[in-house]
XYZ file of C-alpha atoms in Angstrom:
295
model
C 39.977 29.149 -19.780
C 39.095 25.598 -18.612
C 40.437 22.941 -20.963
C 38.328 20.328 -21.958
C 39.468 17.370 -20.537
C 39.978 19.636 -17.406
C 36.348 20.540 -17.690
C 35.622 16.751 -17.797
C 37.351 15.658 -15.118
C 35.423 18.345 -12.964
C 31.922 17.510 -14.632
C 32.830 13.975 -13.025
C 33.778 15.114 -9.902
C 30.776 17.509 -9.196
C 28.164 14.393 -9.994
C 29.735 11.888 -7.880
C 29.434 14.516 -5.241
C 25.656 15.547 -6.047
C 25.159 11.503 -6.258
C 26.624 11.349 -2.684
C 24.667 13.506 -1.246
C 21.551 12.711 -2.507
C 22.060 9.014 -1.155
C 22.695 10.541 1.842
C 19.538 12.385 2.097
C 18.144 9.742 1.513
C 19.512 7.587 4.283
C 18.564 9.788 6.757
C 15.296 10.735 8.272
C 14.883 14.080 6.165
C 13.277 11.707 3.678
C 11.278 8.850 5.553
C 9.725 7.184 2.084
C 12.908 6.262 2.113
C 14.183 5.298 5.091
C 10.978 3.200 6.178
C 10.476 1.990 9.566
C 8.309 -0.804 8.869
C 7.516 -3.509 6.190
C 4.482 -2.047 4.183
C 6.682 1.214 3.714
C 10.167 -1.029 3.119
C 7.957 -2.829 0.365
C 7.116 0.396 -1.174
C 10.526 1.917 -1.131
C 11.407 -1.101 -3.032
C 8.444 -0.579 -5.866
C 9.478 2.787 -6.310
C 13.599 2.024 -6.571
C 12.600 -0.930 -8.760
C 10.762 0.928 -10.864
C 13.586 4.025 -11.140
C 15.965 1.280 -12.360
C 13.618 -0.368 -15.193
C 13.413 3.339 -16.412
C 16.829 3.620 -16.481
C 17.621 1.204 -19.405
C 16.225 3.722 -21.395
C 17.070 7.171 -19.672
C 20.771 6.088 -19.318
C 21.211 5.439 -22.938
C 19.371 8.679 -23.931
C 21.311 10.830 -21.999
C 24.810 9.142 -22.601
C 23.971 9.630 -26.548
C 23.407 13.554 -26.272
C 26.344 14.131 -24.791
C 27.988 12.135 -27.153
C 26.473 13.044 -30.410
C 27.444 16.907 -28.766
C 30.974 15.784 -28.469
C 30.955 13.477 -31.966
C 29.094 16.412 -34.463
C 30.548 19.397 -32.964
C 31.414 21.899 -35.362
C 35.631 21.679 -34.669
C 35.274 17.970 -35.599
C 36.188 17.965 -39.443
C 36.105 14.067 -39.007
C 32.407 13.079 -38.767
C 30.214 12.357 -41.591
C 27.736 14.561 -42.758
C 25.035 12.200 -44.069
C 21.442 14.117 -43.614
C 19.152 11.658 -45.692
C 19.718 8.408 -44.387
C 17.343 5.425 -42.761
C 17.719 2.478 -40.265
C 15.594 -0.316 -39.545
C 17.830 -1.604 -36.799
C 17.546 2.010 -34.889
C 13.686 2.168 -35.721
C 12.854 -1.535 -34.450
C 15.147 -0.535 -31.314
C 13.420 2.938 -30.635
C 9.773 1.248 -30.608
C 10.719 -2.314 -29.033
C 12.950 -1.243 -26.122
C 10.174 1.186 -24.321
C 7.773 -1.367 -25.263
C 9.199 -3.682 -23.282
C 10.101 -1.277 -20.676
C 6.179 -0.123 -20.245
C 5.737 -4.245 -20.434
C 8.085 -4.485 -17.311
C 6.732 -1.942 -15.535
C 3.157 -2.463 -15.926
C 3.638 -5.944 -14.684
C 6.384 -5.343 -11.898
C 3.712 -2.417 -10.536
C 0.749 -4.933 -11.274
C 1.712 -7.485 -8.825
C 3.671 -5.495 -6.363
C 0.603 -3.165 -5.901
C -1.915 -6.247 -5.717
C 0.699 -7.237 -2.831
C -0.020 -4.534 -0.725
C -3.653 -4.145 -0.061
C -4.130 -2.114 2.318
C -6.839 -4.137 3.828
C -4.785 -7.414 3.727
C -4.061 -8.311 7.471
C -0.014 -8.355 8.230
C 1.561 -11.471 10.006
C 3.466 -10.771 13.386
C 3.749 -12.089 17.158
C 2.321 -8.975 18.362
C -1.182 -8.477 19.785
C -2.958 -6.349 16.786
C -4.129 -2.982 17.692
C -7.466 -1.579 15.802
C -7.711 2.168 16.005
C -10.991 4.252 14.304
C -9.743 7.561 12.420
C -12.266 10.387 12.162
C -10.832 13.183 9.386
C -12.142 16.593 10.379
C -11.532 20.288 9.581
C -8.244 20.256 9.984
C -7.460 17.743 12.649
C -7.778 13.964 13.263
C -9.796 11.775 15.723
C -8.529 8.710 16.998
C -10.760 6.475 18.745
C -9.260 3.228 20.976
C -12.018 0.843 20.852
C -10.908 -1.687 22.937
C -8.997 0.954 25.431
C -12.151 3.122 25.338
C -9.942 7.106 24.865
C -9.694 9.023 21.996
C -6.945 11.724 20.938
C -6.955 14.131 18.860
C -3.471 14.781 16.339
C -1.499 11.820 18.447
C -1.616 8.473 17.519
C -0.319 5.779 19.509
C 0.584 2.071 19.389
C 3.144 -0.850 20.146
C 6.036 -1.245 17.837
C 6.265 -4.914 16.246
C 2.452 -5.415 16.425
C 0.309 -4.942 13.568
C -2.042 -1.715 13.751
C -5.232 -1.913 11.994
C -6.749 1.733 10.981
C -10.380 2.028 10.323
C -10.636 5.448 8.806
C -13.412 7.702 7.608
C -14.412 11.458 7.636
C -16.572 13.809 8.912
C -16.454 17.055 6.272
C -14.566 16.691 2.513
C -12.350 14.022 1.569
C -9.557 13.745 3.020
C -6.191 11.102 2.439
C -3.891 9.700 5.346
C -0.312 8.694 5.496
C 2.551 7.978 8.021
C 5.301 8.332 5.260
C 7.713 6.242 7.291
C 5.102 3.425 8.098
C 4.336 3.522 4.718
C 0.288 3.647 2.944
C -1.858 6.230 1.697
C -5.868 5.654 1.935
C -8.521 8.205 1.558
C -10.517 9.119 4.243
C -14.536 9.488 3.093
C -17.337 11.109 4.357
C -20.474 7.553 5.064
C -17.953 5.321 4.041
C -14.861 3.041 6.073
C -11.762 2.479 4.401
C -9.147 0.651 5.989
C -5.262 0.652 6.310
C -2.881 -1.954 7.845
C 0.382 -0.838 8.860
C 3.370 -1.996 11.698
C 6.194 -0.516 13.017
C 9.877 -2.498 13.359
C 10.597 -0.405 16.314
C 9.924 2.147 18.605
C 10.050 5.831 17.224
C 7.838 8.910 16.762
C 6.631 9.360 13.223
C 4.650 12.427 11.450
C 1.572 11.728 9.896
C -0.509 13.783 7.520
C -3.554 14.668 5.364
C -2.209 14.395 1.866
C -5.470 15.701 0.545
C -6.412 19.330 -0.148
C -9.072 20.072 2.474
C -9.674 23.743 2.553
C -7.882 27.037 4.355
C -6.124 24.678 7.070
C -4.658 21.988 4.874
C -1.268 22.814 5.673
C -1.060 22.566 9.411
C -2.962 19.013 9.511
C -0.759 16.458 10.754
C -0.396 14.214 13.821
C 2.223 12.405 15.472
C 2.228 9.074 15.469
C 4.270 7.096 18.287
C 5.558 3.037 18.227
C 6.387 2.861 21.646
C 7.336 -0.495 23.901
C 4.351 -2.316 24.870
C 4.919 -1.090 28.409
C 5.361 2.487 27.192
C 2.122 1.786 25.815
C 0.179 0.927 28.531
C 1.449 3.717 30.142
C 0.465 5.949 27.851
C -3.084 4.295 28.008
C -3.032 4.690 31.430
C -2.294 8.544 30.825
C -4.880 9.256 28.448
C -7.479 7.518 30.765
C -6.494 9.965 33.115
C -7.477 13.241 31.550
C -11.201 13.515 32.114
C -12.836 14.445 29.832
C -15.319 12.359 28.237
C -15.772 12.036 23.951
C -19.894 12.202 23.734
C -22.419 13.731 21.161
C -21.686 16.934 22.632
C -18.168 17.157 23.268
C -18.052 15.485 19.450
C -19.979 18.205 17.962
C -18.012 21.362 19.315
C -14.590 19.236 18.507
C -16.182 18.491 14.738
C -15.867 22.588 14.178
C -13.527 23.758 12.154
C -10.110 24.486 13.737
C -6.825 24.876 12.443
C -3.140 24.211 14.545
C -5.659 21.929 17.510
C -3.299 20.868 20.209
C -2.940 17.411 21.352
C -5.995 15.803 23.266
C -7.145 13.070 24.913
C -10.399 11.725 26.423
C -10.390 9.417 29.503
C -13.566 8.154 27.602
C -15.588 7.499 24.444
C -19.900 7.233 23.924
C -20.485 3.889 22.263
C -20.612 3.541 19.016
C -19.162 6.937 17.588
C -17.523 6.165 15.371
C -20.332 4.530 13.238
C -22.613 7.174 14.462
C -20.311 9.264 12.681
C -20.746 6.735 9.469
C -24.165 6.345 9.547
C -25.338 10.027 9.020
C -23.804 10.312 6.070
C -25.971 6.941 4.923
C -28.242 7.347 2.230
C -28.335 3.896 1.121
C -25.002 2.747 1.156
C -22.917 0.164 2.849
C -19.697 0.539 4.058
C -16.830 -1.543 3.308
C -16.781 -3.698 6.067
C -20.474 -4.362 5.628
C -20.278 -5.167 2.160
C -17.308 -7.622 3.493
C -19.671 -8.767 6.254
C -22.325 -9.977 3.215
């Protein structure tokens, strides 16, 4: 039989291991929301571990006094008072005025962290700034290089240390897109443009995915996204503009079907104006948001 100070010391033991190796799952690329790679996801690491310790004025508290009421009122301990009818002003003012302030703290600290992070806002860096179109479809994404004139299809690409500007929308149900280490989450929506700023520190490759439920092949929707050197960029560029196949109405409308598990593709070249195209038949009298910015 385990003593109890025995089974103490052990109770202490086993949580500083648990607490060990949860940090270092954390630290590690298992969990990427919290190892970020760039600032907009380093900024939301921080809401959410600020956040986790504002709660923990009151959680720490709550769980230190069960243990010790157990331990103080057990039935062996002939010591402690028995006194079932008794009231306390102090204890009543602290149970209502410490998770007041606590909801107080948090509301603000999310308030103006949130308001921070707009996901339109433009981020600051040396780099040249890369705008990319995103097209959500059933169950794949379109990504359309304006300015390079390719699209892919489940592979993203861009230079790390310059900021990447995604114009997103969707071609079937509404869909949601994040790069969990890059950090964001914006909805994707059928007529309308929603946009997402984001930038890498450094060169890796990244998973990105459809956070959305979009039907039977909701699972197996993710890309890859790459931050790669500016010359591994151009190379890759170069690549893409070198697989022939061209990205018009037709070639649109048999990649729009529904597929499930598509394999990486690019297109050499892209009609003019797809992307809205893609927008604009969904338009039954409303603007989009860069329109409605435009006014």
């Amino acid at each position: 039989m385990v003593t109890q100070p025995r089974a103490s010391k052990l109770f202490a033991i086993a949580a500083v291991c648990g607490l060990a190796a949860v940090t270092a799952g954390c630290g590690g690329d298992a969990i990427p929301i919290a190892n970020p790679k760039g600032p907009v996801g380093l900024a939301e690491r921080d809401i959410l571990f600020r956040a986790f310790l504002i709660m923990l004025v009151v959680i720490i508290p709550v769980f230190a006094m069960a243990f010790w009421f157990a331990w103080r009122y057990r039935a062996t301990n002939k010591q402690a008072r028995y006194e079932p009818d008794w009231m306390s002003n102090r204890i009543d003012a602290v149970a209502w005025i410490v998770p007041t302030l606590i909801v107080i703290a948090l509301a603000y600290h999310v308030w103006t962290s949130t308001h921070a992070l707009d996901p339109y806002k433009p981020l600051e860096s040396a780099g040249k700034p890369l705008e990319v179109q995103v097209v959500a479809q059933d169950w794949k994404w379109l990504f359309i290089y304006p300015e390079q004139g390719i699209a892919t299809v489940n592979e993203i690409a861009f230079p790390s240390g310059a900021p990447l500007t995604l114009r997103i929308t969707s071609d079937t149900v509404m869909n949601a897109l994040i790069i969990p280490a890059l950090g964001g989450q914006i909805y994707a929506m059928a007529g309308m443009q929603t946009q997402l700023n984001l930038l890498a520190d450094e060169p890796g490759t990244f998973v990105g995915r459809n956070t959305q439920y979009s039907g039977d092949g909701f699972a197996d929707q993710h890309f890859t996204a790459k931050a790669l050197s500016e010359a591994d960029f151009e190379a890759w560029v170069a690549a893409a503009k070198q697989a022939g196949d061209t990205l018009d109405a037709t070639a649109y409308a048999a990649l729009a079907k529904p597929s499930s598990k598509h394999p990486v593709t690019y297109y050499s070249s892209v009609e003019p104006e797809l992307f809205v195209s893609i927008i604009e038949k969904y338009d039954h009298g409303l603007m989009t948001h860069g329109a409605m910015a435009a006014e």
